[in-house]
Tab-separated table of C-alpha atoms in Angstrom:
chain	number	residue	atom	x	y	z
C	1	UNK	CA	-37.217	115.189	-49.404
C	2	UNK	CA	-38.718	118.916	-49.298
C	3	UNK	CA	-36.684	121.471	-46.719
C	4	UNK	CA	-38.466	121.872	-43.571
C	5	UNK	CA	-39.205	125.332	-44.113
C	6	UNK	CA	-41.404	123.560	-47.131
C	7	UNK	CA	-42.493	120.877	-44.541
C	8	UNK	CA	-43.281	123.890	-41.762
C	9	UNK	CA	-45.529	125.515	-44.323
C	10	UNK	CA	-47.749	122.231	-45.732
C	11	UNK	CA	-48.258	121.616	-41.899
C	12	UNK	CA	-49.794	125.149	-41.142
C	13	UNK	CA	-51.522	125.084	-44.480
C	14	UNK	CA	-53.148	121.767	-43.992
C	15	UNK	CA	-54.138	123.099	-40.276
C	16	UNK	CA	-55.914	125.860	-42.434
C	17	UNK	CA	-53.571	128.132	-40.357
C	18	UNK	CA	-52.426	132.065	-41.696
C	19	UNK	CA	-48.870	133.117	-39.865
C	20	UNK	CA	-50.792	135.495	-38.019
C	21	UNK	CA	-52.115	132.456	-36.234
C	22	UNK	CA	-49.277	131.092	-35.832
C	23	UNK	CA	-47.298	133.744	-34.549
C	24	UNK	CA	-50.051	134.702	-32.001
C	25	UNK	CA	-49.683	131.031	-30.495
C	26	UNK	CA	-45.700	130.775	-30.440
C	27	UNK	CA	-44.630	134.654	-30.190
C	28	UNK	CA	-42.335	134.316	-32.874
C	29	UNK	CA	-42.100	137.232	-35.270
C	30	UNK	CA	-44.318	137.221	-38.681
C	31	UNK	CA	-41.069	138.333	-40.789
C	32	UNK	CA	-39.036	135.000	-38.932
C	33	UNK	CA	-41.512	133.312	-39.990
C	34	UNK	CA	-41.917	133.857	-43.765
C	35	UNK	CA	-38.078	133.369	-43.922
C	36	UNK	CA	-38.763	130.050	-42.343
C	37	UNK	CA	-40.931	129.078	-44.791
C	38	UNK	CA	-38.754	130.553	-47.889
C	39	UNK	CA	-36.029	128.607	-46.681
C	40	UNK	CA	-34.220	132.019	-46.141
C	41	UNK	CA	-33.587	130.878	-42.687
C	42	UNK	CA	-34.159	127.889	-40.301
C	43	UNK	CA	-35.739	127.946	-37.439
C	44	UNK	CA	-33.707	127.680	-33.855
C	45	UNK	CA	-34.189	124.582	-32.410
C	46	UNK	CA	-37.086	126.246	-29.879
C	47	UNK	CA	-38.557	128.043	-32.241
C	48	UNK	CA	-38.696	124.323	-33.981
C	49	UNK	CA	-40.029	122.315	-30.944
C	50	UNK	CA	-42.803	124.846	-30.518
C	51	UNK	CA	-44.029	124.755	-33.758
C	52	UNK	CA	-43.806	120.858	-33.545
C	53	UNK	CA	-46.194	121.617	-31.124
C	54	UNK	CA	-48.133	123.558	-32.062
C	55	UNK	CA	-48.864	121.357	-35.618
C	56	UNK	CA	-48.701	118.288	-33.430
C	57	UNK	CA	-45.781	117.059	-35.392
C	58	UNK	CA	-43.235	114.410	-34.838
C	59	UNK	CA	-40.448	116.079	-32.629
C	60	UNK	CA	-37.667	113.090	-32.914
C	61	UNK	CA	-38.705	113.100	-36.816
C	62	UNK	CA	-38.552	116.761	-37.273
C	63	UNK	CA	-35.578	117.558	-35.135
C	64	UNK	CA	-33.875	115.143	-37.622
C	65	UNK	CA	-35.152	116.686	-40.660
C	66	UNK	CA	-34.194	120.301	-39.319
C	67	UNK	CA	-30.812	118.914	-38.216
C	68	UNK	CA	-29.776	117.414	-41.753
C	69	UNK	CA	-30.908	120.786	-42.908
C	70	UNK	CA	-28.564	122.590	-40.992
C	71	UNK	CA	-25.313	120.011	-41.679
C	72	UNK	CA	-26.956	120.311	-45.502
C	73	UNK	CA	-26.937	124.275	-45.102
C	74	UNK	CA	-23.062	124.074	-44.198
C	75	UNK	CA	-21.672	121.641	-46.611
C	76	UNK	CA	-23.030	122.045	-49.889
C	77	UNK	CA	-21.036	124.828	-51.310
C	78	UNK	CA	-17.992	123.221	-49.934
C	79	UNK	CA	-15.777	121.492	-52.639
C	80	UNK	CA	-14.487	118.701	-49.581
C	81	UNK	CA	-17.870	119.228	-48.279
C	82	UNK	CA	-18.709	115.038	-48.653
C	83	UNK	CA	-15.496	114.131	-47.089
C	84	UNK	CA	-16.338	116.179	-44.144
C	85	UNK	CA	-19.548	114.456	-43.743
C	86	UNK	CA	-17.768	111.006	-43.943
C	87	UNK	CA	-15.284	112.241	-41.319
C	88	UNK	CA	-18.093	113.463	-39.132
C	89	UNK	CA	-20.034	110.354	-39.381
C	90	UNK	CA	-17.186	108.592	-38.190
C	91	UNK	CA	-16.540	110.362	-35.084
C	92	UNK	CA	-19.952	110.223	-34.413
C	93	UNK	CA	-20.094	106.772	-34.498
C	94	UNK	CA	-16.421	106.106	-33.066
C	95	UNK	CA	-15.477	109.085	-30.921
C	96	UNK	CA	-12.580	111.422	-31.359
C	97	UNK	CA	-9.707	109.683	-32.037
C	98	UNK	CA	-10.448	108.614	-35.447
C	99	UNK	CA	-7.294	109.168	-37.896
C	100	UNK	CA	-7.620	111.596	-40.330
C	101	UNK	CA	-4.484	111.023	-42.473
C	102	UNK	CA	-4.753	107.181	-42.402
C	103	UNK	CA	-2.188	106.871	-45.273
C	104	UNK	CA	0.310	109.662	-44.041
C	105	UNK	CA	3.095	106.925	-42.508
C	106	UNK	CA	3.456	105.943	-46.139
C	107	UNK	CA	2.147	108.283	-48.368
C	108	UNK	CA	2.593	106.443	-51.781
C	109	UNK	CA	0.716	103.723	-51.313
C	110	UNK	CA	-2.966	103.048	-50.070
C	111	UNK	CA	-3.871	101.037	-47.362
C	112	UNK	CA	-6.772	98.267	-46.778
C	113	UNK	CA	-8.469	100.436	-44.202
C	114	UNK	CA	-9.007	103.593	-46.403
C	115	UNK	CA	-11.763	102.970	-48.129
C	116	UNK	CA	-15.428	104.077	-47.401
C	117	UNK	CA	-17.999	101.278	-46.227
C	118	UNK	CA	-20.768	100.911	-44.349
C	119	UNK	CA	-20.628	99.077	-41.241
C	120	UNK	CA	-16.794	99.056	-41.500
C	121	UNK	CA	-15.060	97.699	-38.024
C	122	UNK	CA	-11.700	99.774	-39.079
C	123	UNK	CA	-11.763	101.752	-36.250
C	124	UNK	CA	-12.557	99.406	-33.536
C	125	UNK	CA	-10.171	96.473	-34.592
C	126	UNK	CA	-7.990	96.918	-31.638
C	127	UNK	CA	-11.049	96.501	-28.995
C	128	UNK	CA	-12.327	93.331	-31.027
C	129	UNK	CA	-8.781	91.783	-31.270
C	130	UNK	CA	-8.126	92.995	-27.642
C	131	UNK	CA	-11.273	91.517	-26.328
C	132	UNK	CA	-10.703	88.136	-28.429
C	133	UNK	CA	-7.657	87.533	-27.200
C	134	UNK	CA	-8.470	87.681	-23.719
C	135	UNK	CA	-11.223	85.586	-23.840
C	136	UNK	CA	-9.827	82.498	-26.551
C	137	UNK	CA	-7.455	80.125	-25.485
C	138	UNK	CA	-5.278	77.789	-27.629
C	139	UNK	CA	-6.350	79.161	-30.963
C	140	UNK	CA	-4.439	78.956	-34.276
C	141	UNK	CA	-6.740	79.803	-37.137
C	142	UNK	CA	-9.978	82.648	-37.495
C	143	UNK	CA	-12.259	83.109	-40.286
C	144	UNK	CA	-14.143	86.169	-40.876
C	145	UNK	CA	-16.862	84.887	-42.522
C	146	UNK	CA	-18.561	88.246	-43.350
C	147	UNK	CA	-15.151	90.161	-44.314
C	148	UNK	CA	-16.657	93.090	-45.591
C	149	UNK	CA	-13.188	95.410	-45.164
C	150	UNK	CA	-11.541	92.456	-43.797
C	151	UNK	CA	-9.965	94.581	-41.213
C	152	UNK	CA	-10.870	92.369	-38.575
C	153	UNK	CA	-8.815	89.900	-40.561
C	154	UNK	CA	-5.714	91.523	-41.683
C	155	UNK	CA	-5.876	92.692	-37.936
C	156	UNK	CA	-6.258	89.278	-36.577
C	157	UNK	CA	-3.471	87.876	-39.291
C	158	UNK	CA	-0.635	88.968	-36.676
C	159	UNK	CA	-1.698	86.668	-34.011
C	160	UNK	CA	-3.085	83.427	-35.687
C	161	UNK	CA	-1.266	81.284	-38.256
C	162	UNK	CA	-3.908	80.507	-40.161
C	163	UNK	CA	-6.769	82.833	-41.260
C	164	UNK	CA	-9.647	82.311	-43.265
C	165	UNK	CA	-11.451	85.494	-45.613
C	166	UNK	CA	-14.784	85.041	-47.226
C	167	UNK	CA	-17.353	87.536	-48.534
C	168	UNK	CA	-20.307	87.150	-51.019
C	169	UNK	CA	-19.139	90.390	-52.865
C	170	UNK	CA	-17.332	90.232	-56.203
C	171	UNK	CA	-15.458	93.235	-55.627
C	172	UNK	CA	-14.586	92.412	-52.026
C	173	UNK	CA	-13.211	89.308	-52.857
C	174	UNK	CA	-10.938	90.892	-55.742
C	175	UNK	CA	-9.447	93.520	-52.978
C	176	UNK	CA	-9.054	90.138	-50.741
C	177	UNK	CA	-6.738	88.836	-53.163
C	178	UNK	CA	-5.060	91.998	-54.171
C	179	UNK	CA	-4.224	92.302	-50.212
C	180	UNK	CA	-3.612	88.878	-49.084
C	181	UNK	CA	-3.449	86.582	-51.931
C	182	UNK	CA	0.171	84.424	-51.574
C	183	UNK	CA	0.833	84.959	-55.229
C	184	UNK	CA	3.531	86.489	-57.484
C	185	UNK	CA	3.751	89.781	-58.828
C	186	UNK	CA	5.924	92.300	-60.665
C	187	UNK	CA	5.837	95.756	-58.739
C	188	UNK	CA	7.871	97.415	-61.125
C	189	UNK	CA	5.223	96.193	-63.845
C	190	UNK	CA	2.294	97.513	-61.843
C	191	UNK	CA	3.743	100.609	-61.078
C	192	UNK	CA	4.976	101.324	-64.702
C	193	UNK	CA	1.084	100.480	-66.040
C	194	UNK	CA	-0.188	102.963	-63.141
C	195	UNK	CA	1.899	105.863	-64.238
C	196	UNK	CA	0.905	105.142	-67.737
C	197	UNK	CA	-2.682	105.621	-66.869
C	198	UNK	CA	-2.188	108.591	-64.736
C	199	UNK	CA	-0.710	110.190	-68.029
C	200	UNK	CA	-4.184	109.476	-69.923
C	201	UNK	CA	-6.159	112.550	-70.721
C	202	UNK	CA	-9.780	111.350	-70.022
C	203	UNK	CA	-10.769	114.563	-72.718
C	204	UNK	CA	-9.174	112.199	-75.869
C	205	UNK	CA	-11.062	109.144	-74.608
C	206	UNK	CA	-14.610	107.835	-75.907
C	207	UNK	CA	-17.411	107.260	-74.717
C	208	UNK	CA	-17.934	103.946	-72.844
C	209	UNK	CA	-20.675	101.412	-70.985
C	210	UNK	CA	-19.369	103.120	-67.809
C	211	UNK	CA	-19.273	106.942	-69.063
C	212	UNK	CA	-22.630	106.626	-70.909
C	213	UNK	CA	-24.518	105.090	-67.667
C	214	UNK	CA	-22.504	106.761	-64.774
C	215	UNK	CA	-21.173	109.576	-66.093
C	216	UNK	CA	-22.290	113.106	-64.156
C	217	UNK	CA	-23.984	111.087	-61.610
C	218	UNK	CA	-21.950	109.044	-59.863
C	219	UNK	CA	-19.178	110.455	-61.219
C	220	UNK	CA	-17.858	113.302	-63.326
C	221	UNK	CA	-18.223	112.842	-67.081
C	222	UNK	CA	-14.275	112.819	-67.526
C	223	UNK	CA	-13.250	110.769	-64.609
C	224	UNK	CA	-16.295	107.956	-65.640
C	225	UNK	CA	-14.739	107.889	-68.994
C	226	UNK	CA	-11.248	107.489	-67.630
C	227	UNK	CA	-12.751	104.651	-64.902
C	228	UNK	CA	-14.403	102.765	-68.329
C	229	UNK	CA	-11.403	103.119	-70.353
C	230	UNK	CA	-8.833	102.176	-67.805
C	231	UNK	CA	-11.389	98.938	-66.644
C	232	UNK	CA	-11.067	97.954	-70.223
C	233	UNK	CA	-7.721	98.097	-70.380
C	234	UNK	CA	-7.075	96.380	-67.471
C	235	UNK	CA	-9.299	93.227	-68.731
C	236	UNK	CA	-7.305	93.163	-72.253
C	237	UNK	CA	-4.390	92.862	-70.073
C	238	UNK	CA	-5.553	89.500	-68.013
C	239	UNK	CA	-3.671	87.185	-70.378
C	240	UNK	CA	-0.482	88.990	-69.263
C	241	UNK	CA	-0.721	89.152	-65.725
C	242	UNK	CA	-0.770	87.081	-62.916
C	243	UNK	CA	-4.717	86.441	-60.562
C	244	UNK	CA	-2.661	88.519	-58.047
C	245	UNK	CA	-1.622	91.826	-60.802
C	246	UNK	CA	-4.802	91.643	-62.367
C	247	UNK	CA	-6.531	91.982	-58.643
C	248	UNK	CA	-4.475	94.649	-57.809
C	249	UNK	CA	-4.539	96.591	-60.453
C	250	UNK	CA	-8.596	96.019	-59.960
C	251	UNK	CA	-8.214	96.727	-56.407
C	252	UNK	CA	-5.883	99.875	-56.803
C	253	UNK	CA	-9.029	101.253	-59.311
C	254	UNK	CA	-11.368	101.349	-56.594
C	255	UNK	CA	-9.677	102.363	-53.934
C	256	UNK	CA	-8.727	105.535	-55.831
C	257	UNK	CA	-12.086	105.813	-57.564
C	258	UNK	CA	-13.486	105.917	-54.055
C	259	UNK	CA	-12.035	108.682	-52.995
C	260	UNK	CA	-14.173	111.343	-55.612
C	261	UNK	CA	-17.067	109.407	-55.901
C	262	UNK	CA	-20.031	112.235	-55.765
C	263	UNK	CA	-22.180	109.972	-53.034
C	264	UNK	CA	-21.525	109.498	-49.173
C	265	UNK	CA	-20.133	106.310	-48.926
C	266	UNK	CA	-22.384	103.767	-51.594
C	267	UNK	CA	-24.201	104.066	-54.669
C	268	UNK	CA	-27.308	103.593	-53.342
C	269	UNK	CA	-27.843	107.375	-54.450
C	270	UNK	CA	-25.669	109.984	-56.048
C	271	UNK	CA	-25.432	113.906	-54.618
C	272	UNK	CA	-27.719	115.685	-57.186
C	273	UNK	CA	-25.983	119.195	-57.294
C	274	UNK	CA	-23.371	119.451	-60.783
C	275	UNK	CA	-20.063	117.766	-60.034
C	276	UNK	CA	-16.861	119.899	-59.668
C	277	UNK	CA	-13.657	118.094	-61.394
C	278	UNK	CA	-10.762	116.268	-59.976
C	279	UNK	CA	-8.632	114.786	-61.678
C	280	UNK	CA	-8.017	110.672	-61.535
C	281	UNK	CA	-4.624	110.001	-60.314
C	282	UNK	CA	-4.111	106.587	-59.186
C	283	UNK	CA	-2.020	105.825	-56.177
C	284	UNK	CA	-1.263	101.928	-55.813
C	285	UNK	CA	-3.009	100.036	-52.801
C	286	UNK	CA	-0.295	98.250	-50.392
C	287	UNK	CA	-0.741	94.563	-50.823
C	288	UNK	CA	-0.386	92.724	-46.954
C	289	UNK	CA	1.571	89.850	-46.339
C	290	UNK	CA	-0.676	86.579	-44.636
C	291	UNK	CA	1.471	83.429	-45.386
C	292	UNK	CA	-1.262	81.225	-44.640
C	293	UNK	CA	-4.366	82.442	-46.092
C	294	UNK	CA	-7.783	81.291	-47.485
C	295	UNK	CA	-10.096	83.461	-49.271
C	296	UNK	CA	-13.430	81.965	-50.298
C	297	UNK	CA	-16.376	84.090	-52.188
C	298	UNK	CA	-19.038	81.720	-50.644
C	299	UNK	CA	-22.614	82.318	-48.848
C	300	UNK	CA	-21.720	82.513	-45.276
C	301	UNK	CA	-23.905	79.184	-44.573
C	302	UNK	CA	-23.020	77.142	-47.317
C	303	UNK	CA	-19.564	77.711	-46.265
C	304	UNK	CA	-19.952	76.827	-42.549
C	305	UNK	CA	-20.791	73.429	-43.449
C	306	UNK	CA	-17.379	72.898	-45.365
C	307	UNK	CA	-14.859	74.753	-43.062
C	308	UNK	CA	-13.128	74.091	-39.633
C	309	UNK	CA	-11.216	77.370	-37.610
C	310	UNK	CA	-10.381	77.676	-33.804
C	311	UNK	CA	-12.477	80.621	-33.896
C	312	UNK	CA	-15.246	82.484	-36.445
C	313	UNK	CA	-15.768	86.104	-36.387
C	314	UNK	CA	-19.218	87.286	-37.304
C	315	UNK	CA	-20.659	90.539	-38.212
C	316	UNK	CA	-23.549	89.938	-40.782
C	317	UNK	CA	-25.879	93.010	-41.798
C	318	UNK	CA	-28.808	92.945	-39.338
C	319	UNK	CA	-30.211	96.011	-41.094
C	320	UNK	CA	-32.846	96.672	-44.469
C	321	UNK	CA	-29.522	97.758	-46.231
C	322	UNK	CA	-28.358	95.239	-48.888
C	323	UNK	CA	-24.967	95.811	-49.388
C	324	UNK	CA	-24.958	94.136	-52.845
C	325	UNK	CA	-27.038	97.028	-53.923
C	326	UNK	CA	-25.093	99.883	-51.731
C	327	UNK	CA	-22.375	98.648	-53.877
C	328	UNK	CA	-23.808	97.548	-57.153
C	329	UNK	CA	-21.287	100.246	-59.067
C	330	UNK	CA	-17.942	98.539	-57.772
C	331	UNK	CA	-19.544	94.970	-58.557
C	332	UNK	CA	-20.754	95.536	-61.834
C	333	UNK	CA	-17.324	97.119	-62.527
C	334	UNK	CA	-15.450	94.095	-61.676
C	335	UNK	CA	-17.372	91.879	-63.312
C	336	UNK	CA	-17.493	93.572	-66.251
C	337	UNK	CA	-20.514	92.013	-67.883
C	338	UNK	CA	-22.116	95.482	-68.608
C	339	UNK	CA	-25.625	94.194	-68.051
C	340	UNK	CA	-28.712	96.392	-68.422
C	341	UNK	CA	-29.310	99.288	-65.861
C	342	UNK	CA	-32.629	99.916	-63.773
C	343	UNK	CA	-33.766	103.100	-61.981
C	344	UNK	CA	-32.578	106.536	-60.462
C	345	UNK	CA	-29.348	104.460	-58.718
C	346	UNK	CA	-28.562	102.650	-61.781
C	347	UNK	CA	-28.696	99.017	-59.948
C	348	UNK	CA	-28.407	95.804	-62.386
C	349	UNK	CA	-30.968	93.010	-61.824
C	350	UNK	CA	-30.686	91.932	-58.021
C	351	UNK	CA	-27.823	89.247	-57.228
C	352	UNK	CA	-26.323	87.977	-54.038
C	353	UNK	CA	-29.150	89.212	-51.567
C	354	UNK	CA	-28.611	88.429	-48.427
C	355	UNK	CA	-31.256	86.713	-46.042
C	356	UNK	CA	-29.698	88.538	-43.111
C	357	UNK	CA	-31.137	91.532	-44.119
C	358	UNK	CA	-35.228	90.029	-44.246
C	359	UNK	CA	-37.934	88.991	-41.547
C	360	UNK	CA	-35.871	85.127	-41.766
C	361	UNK	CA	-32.547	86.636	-40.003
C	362	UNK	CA	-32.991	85.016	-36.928
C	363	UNK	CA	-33.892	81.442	-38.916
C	364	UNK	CA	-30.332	82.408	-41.148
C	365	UNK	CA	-28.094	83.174	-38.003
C	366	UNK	CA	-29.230	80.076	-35.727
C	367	UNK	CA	-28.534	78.078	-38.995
C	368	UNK	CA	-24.970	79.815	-39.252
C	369	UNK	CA	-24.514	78.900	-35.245
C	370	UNK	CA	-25.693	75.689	-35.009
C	371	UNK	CA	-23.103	74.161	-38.471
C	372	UNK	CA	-19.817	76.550	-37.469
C	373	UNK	CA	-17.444	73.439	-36.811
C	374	UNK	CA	-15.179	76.186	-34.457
C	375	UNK	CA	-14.413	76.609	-30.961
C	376	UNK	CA	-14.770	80.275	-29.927
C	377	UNK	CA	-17.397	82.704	-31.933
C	378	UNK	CA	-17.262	85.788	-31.944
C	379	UNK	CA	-20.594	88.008	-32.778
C	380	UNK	CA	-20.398	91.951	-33.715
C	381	UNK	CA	-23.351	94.179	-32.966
C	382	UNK	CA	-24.464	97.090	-33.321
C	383	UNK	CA	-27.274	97.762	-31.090
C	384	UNK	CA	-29.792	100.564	-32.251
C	385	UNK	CA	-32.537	100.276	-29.682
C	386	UNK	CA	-35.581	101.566	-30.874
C	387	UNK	CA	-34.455	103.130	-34.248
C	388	UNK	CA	-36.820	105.593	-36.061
C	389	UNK	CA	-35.785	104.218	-39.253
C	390	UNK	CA	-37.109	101.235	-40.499
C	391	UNK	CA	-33.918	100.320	-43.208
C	392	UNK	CA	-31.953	101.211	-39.846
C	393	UNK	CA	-34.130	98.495	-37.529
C	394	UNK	CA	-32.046	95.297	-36.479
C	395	UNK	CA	-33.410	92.494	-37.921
C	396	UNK	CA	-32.399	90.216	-34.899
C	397	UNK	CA	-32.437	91.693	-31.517
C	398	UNK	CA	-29.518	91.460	-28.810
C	399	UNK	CA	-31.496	88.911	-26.887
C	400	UNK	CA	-32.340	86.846	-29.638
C	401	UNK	CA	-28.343	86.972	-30.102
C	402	UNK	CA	-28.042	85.889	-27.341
C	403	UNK	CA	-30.646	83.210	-26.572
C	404	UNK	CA	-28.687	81.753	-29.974
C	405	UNK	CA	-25.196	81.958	-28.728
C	406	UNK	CA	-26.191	80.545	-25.452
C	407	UNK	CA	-27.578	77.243	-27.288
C	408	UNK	CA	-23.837	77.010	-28.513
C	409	UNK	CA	-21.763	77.715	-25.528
C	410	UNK	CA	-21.022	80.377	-22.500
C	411	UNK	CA	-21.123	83.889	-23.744
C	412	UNK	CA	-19.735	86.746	-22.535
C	413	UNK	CA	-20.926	90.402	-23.684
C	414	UNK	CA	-18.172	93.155	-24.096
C	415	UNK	CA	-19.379	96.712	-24.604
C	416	UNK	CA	-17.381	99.539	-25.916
C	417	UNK	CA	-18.473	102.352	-23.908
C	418	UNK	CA	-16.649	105.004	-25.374
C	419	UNK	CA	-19.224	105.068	-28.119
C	420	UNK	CA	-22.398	105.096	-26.172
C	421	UNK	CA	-23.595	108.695	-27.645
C	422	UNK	CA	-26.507	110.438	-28.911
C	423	UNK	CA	-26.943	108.393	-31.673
C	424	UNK	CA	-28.429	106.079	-29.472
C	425	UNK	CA	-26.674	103.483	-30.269
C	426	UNK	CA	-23.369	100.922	-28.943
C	427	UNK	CA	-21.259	98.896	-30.299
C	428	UNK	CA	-21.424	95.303	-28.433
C	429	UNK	CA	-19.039	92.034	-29.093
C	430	UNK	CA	-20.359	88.714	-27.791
C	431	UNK	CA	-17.693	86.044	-27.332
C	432	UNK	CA	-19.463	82.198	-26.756
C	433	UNK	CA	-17.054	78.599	-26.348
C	434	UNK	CA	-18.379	75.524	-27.293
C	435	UNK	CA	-19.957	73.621	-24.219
């Protein structure tokens, strides 16, 4: 996307407009001007809105572009200047009193909730738990049927027996079973392979299928050599590990990967600007004990017609945004096939697309409703009003949720007002039991 100075100056030009015009109309200087359009400057946010005006431009469009300008202006000669914008995104989305240092109780190990992902309901896990438990009654078993982070689940693990964990994502449901699978394994043997990686120097290693495709774009050259090599490894190892070590090991790889991966939270685009280095130094994941645990890798629909719970928890995309392409890199790594490549973002042929996320979302979700053999459900969602962007645009609207949920039972609407904010946007939890 061009700079607004660059989008300032097509507008005037296509107007047939000199800057003497233009600075006759606004009373902004000629010499503020020209630095405008140079990109030497930006504009102040009047000096924006009147020439919005005065080229009978967009204003909610333009303020945007102008504003991701100016966060663009003051990151991108920062070396942490992507982690800042994934720490500001989150307290713009879920206030102040995000946590920083997530991992700093126990600073060896990584936990489920530190990872990046869009969507994620880290952060507001106590409200949904808090809100479900007031409103369910008798209830011994919850399945998150969209996991996604599966924080919701882990969260909910501490006050049902049972809990079931299902996602359509390869690589989610490896970290499942890493986390919460009941299963043997040696952590003496996992830690010993994990400090014999860290002691790999990527510079001695070939090239590989992950180096040659992903190398300097998604990743620095060295690290994506070290990430190929150490997946390899890791898969001649299979025959000597147990499900549970071999997902860990998977899981601790991405987890740590994640963490200097040159995009903003998902691969569906890389940050263009030359990568600095930092080196790969793996810190293992903290595995979660749920005695009672399910984890399926299922289409959400299919599976509602084969499961029973006391409760399902539901948070589907309702967006554009398929998240088996925002996170094409992680699946294609744990899979392992090394199929053929397409485009700028480096996306394999399409797989696991998710009807939620077309025109037929309302069709898909009344389906889900209407075959959920469960008591209580229990809806996340995220309403955007009237967004400007159309990958942004709920699919299904909060009274369509609604109409829906009211088929199945009485529904009650929680809203977390705390993160009512500019953004125009709130998070909303709808809890329904069965007539």
């Amino acid at each position: 996307m061009d700079s607004i100075g660059t989008f300032l100056k097509e507008k005037r030009e296509h107007l047939e407009m000199q800057l003497q015009d233009v600075q006759s109309k606004t009373k902004i200087g000629l010499s503020i001007l020209s630095r405008i359009e140079n990109d030497k400057r930006l504009p102040t946010k009047p000096q924006l809105l009147q020439l919005a005006q005065l080229y009978n431009c967009d204003k909610h469009k333009i303020l945007v572009h102008w504003l991701s300008d100016k966060v663009v202006s003051e990151i991108k000669y920062e070396d942490f200047g992507l982690e800042a914008l994934q720490i500001a995104e989150e307290k713009v989305l879920y206030g102040k009193s995000i946590t920083l240092f997530p991992e700093s109780k126990n600073e060896n190990y990584i936990n489920l909730e530190s990872r990046r992902y869009i969507g994620s309901k880290s952060k507001l896990t106590n409200w949904i738990i808090d809100a479900l438990l007031k409103e369910t009654k008798n209830a011994n078993s919850l399945i998150d049927i969209f996991a996604g982070t599966a924080s919701v689940a882990k969260a909910a693990s501490s006050h049902f027996p049972k809990i079931i964990i299902n996602d359509i994502l390869h690589a989610n449901n490896v970290i499942y079973k890493a986390f919460f699978k009941d299963d043997y394994w040696d952590k003496d043997k996992i830690q010993g392979i994990i400090e014999g990686y860290n002691s790999i120097d990527p510079n001695t290693l070939s090239e590989n299928y992950f180096s040659e495709n992903f190398g300097d774009k998604f990743f620095d050259h060295l690290n994506a050599k070290k990430i190929g090599y150490l997946r390899e490894d890791i898969e001649r190892r299979k025959g000597e590990l147990t499900e549970k070590e071999y997902s860990i090991l998977l899981a601790t790889l991405i987890y740590n990967i994640d963490k200097i991966a040159n995009t903003v939270g998902h691969f569906d685009a890389y940050n263009k600007k030359p990568i600095k280095y930092k080196e790969l130094t793996l810190r293992l994941i903290k595995p979660v004990e749920i005695p009672n645990v399910e984890i399926y890798q299922e289409n959400a629909n299919m599976l509602a017609r084969k499961i029973q719970a006391d409760i399902a928890y539901i948070d589907p995309p309702y967006n554009s945004r398929q998240y088996s392409r925002f996170y094409h890199v992680y699946d294609n790594l744990i899979q392992w096939n090394k199929p053929a490549l397409f485009g700028v973002a480096l996306k394999p042929e399409p797989e696991n697309m998710s009807v939620y996320c077309t025109v037929n979302a309302k069709v898909a979700f009344r389906d889900l409703i209407e075959n959920l053999n469960v008591k209580y459900i229990v809806v996340s969602y995220k309403n955007t009003y009237n967004s400007k962007s159309n990958s942004l645009e709920n699919k299904i609207s909060m009274d369509e949720i609604e109409e829906i949920l009211n088929s199945f039972g009485k529904t009650k609407k929680h809203i977390l007002k705390e993160n009512i904010s500019k953004s125009n946007s709130e998070e909303l939890l709808f809890i329904s039991k069965r007539n």
